[in-house]
Coordinates of C-alpha atoms and ligand atoms in Angstrom, one line a residue:
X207 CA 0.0 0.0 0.0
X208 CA 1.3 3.2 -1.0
X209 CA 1.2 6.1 2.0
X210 CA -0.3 9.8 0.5
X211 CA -0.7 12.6 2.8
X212 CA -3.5 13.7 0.2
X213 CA -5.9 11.8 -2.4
X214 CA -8.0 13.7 -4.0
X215 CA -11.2 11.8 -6.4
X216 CA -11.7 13.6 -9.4
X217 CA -9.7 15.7 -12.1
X218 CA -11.7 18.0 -12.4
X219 CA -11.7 22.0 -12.5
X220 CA -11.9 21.5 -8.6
X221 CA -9.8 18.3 -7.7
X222 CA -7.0 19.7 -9.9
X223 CA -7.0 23.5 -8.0
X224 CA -6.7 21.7 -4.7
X225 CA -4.6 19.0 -5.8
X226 CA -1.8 21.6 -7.1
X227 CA -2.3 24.0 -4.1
X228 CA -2.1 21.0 -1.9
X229 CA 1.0 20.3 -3.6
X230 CA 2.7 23.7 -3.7
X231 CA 2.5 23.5 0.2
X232 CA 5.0 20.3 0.1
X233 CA 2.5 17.5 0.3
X234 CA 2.1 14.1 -1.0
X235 CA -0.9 14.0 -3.4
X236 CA -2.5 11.5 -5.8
X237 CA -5.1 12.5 -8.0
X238 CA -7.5 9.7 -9.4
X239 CA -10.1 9.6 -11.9
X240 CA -11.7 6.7 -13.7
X241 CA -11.6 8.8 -16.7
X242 CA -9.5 8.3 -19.7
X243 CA -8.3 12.4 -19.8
X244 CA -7.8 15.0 -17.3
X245 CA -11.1 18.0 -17.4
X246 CA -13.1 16.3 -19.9
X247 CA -15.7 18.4 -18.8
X248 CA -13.4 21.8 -18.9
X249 CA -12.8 20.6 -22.8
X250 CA -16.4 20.5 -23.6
X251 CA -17.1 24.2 -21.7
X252 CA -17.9 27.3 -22.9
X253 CA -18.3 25.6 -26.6
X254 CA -14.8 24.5 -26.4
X255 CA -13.5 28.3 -25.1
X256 CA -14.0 27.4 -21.5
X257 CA -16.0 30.2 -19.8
X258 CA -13.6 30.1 -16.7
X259 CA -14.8 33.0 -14.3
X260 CA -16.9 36.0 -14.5
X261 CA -16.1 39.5 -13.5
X262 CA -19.4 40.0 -11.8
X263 CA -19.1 36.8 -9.1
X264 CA -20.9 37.3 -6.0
X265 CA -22.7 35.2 -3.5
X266 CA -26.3 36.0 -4.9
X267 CA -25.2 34.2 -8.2
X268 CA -25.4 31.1 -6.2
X269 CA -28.1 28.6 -5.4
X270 CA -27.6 26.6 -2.0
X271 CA -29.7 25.7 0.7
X272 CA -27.6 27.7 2.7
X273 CA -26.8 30.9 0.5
X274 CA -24.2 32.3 3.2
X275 CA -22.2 29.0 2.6
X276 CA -20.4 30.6 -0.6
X277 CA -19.3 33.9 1.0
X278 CA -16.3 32.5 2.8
X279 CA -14.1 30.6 -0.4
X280 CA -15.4 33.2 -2.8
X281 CA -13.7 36.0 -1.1
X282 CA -11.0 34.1 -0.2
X283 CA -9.7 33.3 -3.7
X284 CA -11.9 35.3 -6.0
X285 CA -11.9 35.6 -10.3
X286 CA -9.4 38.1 -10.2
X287 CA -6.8 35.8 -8.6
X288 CA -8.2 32.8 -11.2
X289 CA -7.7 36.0 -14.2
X290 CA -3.9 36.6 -12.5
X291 CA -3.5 32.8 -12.9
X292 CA -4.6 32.5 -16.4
X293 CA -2.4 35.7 -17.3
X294 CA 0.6 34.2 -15.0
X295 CA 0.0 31.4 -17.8
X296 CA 0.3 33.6 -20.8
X297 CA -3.4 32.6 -21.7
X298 CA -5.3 35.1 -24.1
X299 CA -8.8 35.1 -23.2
X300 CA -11.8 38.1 -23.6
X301 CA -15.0 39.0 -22.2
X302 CA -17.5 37.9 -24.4
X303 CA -20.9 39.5 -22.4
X304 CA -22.5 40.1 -19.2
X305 CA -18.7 39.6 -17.8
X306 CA -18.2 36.2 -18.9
X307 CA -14.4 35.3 -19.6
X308 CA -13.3 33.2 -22.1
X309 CA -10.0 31.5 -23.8
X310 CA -9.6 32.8 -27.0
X311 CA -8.0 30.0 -28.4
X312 CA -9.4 26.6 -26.6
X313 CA -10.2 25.4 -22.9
X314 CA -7.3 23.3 -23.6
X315 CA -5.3 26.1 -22.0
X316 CA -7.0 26.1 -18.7
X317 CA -6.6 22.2 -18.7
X318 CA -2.9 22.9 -19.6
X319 CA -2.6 25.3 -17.0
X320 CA -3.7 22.4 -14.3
X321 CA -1.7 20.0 -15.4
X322 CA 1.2 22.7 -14.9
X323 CA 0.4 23.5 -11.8
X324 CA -0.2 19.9 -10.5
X325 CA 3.3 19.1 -12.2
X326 CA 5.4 22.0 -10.4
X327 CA 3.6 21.3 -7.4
X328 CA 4.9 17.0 -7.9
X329 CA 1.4 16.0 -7.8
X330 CA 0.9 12.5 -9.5
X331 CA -2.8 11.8 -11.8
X332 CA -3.8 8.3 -12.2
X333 CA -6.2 8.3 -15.0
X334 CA -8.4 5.0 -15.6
X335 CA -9.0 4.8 -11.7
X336 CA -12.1 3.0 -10.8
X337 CA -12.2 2.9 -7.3
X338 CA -13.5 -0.2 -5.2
X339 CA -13.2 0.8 -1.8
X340 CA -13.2 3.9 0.6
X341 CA -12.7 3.4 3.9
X342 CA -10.9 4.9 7.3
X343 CA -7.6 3.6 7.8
X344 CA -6.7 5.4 11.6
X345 CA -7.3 9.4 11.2
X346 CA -6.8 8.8 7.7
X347 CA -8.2 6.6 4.3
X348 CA -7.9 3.8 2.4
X349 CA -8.6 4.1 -1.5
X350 CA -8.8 0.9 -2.9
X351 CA -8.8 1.1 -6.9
X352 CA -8.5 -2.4 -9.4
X353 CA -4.9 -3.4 -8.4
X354 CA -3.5 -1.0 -6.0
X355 CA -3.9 0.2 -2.8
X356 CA -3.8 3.6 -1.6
X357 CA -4.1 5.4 1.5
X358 CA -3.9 9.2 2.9
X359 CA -4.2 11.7 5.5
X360 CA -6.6 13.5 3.9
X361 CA -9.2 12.3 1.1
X362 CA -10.9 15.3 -1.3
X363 CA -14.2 14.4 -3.0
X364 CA -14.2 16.0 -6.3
X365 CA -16.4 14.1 -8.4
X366 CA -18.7 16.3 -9.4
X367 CA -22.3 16.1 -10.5
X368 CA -24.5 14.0 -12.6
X369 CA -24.3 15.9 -15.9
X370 CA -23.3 14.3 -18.9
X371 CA -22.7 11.2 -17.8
X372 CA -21.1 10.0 -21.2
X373 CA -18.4 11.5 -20.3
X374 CA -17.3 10.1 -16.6
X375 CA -20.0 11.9 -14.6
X376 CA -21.4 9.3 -11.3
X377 CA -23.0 9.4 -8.5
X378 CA -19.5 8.4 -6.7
X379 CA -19.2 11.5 -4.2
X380 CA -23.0 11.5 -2.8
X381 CA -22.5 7.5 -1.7
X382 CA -19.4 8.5 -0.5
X383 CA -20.9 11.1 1.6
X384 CA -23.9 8.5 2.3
X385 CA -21.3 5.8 3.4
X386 CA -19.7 8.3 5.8
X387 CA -23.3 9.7 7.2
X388 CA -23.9 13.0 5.8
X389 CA -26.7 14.0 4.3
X390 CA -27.4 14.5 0.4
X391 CA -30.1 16.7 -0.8
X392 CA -32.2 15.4 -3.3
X393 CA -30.5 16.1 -7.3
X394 CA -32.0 18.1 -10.3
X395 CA -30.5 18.8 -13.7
X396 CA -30.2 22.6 -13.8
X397 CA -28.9 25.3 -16.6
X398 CA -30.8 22.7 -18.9
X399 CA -33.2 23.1 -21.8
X400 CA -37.3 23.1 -21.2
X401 CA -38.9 20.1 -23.3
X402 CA -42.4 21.3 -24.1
X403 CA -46.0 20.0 -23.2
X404 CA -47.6 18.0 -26.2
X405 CA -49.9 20.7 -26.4
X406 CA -47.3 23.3 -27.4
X407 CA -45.1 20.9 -29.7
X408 CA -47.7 21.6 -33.0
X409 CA -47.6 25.6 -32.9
X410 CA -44.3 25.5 -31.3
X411 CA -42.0 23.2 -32.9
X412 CA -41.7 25.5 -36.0
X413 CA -40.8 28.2 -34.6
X414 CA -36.9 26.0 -34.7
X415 CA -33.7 28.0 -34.4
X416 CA -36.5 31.6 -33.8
X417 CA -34.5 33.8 -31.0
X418 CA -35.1 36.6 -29.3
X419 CA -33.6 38.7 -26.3
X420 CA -36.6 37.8 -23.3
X421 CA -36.8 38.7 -19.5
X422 CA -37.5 35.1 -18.5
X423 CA -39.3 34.9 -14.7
X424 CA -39.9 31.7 -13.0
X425 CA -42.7 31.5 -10.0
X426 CA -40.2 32.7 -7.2
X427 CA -39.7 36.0 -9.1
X428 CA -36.2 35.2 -10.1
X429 CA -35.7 37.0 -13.5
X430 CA -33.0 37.0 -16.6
X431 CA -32.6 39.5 -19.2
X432 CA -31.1 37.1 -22.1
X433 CA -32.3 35.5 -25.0
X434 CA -34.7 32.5 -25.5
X435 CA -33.7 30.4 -28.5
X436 CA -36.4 27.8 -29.7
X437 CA -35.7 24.4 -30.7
X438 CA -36.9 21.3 -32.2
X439 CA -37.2 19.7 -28.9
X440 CA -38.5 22.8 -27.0
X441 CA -37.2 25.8 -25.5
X442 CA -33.2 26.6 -24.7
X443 CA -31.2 29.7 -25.3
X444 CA -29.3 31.6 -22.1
X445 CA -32.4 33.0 -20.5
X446 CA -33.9 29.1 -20.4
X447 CA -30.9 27.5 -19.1
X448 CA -30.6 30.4 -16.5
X449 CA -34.5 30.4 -15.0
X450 CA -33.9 26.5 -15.3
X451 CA -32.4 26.0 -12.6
X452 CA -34.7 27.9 -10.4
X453 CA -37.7 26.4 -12.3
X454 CA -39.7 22.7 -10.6
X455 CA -41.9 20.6 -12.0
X456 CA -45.1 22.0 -13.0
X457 CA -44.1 25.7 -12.5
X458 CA -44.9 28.2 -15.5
X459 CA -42.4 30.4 -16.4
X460 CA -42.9 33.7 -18.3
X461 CA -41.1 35.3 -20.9
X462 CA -41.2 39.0 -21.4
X463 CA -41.5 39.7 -25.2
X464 CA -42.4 43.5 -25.5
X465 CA -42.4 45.4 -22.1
X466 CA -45.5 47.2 -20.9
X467 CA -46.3 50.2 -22.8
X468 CA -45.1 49.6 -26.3
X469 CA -48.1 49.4 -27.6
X470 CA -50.4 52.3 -26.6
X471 CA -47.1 54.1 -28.5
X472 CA -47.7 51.4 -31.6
X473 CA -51.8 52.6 -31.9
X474 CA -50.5 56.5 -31.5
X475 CA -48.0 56.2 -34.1
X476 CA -49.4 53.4 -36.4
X477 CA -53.5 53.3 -36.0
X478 CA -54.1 52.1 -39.8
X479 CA -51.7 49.1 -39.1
X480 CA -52.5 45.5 -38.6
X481 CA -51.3 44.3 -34.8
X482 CA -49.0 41.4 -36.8
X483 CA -47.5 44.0 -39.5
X484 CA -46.6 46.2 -36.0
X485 CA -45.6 43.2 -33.5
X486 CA -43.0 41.9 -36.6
X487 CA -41.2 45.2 -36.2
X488 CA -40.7 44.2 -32.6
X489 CA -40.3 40.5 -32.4
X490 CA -39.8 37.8 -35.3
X491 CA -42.2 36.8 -37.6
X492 CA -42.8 33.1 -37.2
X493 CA -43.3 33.8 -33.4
X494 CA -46.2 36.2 -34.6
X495 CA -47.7 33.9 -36.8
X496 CA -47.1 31.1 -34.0
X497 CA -49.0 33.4 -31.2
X498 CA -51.5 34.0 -33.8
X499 CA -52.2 29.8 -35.0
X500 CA -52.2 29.6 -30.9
X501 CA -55.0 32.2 -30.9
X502 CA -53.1 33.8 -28.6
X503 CA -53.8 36.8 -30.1
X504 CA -56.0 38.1 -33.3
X505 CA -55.0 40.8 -36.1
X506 CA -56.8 43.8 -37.2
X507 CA -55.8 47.0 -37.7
X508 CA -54.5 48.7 -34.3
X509 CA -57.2 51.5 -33.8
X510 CA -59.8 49.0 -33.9
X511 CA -58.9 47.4 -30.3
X512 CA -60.7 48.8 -27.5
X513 CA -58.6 50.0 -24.6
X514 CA -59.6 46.4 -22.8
X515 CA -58.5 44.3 -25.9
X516 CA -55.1 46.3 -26.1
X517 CA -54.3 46.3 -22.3
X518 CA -55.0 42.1 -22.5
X519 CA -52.1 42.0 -25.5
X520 CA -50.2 44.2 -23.9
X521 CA -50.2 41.4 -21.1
X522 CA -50.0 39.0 -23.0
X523 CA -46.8 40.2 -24.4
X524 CA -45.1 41.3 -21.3
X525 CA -46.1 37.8 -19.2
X526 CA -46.3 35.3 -22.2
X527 CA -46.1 31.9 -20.2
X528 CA -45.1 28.3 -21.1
X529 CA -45.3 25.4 -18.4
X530 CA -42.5 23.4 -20.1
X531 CA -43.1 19.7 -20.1
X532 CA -40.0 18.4 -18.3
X533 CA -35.8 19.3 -19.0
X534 CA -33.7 17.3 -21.5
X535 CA -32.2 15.8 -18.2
X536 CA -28.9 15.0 -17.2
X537 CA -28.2 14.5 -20.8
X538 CA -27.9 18.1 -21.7
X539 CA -27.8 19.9 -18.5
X540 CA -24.5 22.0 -17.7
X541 CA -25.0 21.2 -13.8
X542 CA -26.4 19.4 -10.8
X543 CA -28.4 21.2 -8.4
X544 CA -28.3 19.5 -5.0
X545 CA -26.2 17.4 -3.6
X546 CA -23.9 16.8 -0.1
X547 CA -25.1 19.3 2.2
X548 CA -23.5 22.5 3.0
X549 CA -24.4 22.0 6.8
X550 CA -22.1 19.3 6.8
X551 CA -18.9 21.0 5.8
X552 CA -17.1 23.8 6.9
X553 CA -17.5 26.7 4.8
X554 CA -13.8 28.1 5.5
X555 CA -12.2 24.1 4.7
X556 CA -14.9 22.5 3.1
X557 CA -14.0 19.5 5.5
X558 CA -16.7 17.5 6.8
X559 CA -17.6 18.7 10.2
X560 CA -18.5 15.2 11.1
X561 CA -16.1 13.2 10.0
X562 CA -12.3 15.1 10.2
X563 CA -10.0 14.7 6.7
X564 CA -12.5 14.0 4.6
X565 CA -13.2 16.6 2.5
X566 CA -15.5 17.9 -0.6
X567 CA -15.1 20.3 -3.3
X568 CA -16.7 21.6 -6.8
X569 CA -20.1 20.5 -8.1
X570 CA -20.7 17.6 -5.7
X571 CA -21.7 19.5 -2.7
X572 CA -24.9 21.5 -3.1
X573 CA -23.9 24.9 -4.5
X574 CA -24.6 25.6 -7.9
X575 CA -23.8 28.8 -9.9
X576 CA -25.7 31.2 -12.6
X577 CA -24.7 30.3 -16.7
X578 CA -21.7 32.7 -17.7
X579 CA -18.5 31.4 -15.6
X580 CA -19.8 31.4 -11.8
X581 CA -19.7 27.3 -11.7
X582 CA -15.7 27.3 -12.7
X583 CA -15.2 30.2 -10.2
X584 CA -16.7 27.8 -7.6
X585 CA -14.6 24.6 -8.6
X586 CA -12.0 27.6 -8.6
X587 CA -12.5 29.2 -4.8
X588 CA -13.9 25.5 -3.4
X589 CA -10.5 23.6 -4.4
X590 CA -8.2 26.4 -3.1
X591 CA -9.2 26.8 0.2
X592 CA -9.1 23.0 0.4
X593 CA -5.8 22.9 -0.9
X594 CA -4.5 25.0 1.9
X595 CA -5.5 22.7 4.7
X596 CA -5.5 19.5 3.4
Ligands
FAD49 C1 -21.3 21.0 -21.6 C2 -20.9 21.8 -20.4 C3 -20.4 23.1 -20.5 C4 -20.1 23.9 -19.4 N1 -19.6 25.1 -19.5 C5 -19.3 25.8 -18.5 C6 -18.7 27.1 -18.6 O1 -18.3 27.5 -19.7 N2 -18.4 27.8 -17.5 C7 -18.7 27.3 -16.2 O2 -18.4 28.0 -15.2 N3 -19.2 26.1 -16.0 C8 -19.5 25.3 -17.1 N4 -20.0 24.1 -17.0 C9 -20.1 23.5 -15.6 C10 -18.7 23.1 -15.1 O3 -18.1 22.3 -16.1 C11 -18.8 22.3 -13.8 O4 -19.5 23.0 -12.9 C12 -17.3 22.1 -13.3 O5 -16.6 21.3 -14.2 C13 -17.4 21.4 -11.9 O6 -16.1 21.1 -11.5 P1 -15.8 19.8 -10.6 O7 -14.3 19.7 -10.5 O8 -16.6 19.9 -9.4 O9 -16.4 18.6 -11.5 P2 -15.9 18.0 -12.9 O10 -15.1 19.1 -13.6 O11 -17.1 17.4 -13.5 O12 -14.8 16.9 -12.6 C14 -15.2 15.7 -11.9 C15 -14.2 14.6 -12.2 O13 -14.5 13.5 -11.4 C16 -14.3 12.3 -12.2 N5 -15.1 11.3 -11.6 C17 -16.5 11.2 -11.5 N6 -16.9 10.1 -10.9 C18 -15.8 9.4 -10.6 C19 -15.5 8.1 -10.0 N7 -16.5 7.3 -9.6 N8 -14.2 7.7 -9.9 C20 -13.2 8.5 -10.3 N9 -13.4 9.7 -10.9 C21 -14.6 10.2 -11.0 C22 -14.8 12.7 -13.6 O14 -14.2 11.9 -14.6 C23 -14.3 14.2 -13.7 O15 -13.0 14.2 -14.2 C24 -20.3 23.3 -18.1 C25 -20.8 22.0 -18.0 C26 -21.1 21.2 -19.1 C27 -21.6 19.8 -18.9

């Protein structure tokens, strides 16, 4: 058996930041994963760009059960020591909207820029890892994977969540945290794409590859300014993904087309014209025509609406509401929502109050970010303060 002072599970965006800082502070560490390559999911991010922090990360663009949990490792290393990293590294990278950072050439260079770190610090990966067995060894852990036998000081959970599981997502880290007694709140696919009620497919099915900027609300109030992008399986685009994860099953969510108050100026301007000739200056055609084949709304000339009939499009408009028929799942979804409890785990460590050394970081726990960045500068801030204790 082979003595660690650190393992961590998972090379991932958070396994590897904890893994090299770990490192840089003279320990021992393994890193295993049972995949094949290190960051599969950093490759596939940001459409191959990796989106790796934002400049706008705060606390309130995180969803937790506890929504104080965050505040501790997000000031502590923050996206503008993750941008001095990247720059340390010589990467180019831009902000492409809303504060979102991205590579310029390829997420490649934030996987590169892991590896280097893990390789200065001495840190050793094991790729094609399954592991058997977890379980204490003194104050410490046993990792048993096919073959070998490991064991450590300190063990790091950094599996994690369920998305895309083609490409090495499991369920590893919540039994882990089951096996060692803490609690796991129930999992949802979040920043996913809406599937659509069978009602809606007919009208809205055609309206494939139609976007539009939206205010998208779910019930809680929660509201994005971004655009709505229809699809051949339903509704996606950044405003979707975003109210997504704030959206359960069953819930409506509205879309904000045309604000309030656009149209009283449409009939004062424009009487003689038909509502559809006006709304397709506005919004895009095939969405009119879809809200009118809904009979969602009915054409005539503008000065021929009473002030009622004009006040109930205007509404229309500004709250037009879809109660999607499910997500595309884990399949498609960028994240997990739930997962090991924050009450468990020391916000300033992330160690496991109840059980000393064992540690979790990234997506496994129950803290999941907003589209645009937040969910790397998690992984980010998580792994760090981790790697300073562990
Ligand atoms: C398509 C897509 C695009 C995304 N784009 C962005 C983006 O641009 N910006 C952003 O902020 N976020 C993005 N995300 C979310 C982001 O990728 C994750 O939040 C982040 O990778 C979480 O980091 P992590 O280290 O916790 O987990 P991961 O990066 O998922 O790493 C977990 C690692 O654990 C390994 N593992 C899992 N189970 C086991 C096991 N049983 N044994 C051994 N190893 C195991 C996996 O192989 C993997 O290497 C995207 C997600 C997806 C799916």
């Amino acid at each position: 058996m082979q003595a660690w002072d650190v393992i961590v599970i998972g090379a991932g965006a958070a396994g590897l930041m904890c893994a090299a800082e770990a490192g840089r502070r003279g320990r021992r560490v393994l890193v295993l994963d049972h995949g094949k390559r290190i960051g599969r999911k950093i490759l596939m991010s940001g459409g191959g760009r990796c989106n790796f922090t934002n400049y706008h990360v705060e606390p309130g663009a995180y969803l937790c059960a506890n929504p104080h949990f965050v505040k501790s490792a997000l000031a502590r290393y923050t996206q503008w020591d993750f941008i001095a990293l990247v720059n340390k590294h010589g990467i180019a990278w831009h902000e492409k909207t809303l504060g979102q950072l991205f590579c310029d050439d390829s997420a490649q260079d934030i996987v590169d820029l892991l590896v280097k770190e893990c390789d200065d610090a001495g840190v050793t990966i094991r790729l094609r890892a399954e592991i058997l067995e977890v379980d204490r060894l003194g104050d410490g852990f046993r990792v048993a994977t096919a073959g070998e036998e490991d064991s450590c000081q300190s063990l790091v959970v950094a599996t994690g969540g369920l998305s895309m599981p083609k490409i090495g997502a499991s369920p590893f880290g919540y039994r882990l945290a089951e096996q060692f007694g803490l609690k796991v709140l129930p999992t949802r696919a979040g920043l996913v794409p809406f599937t659509l009620q069978p009602e809606d497919k007919q009208t809205l099915e055609p309206l494939a590859g139609v976007s539009l900027p939206v205010v998208a609300e779910s019930e809680d109030g929660t509201r994005f300014a971004e655009n709505l992008l229809f699809t051949h399986r339903g509704v996606s685009g950044p405003a979707v993904l975003q109210i997504s994860s704030y959206w359960q099953p069953g819930e409506r969510v509205k879309f904000e087309l045309l604000p309030a108050g656009c149209l009283a100026q449409g009939v004062a301007e424009s009487p003689n014209q038909e509502l559809k000739t006006w709304l397709a200056r506005y919004l895009p055609k095939r969405l009119v025509e879809a809200l009118l084949a809904r009979e969602e709304l009915t054409s005539k000339p503008l000065k021929q609406y009473t002030p009622k009939e004009l006040a109930a499009i205007e509404t229309l408009l500004a709250e037009w509401s879809l109660r999607p028929g499910g997500t595309e799942g884990y399949r498609t979804a960028e994240v997990t929502l739930g997962g090991v409890d924050t009450d468990e785990l020391s916000s300033k460590t992330m160690e496991a109050k109840k059980v000393p050394n064992l540690y979790f970081v990234g997506e496994v726990m129950d803290v999941t970010g907003w589209l645009g960045g937040y969910n790397f500068q998690w992984a980010w801030s998580s792994g760090w303060v981790a790697g300073q204790v562990v």
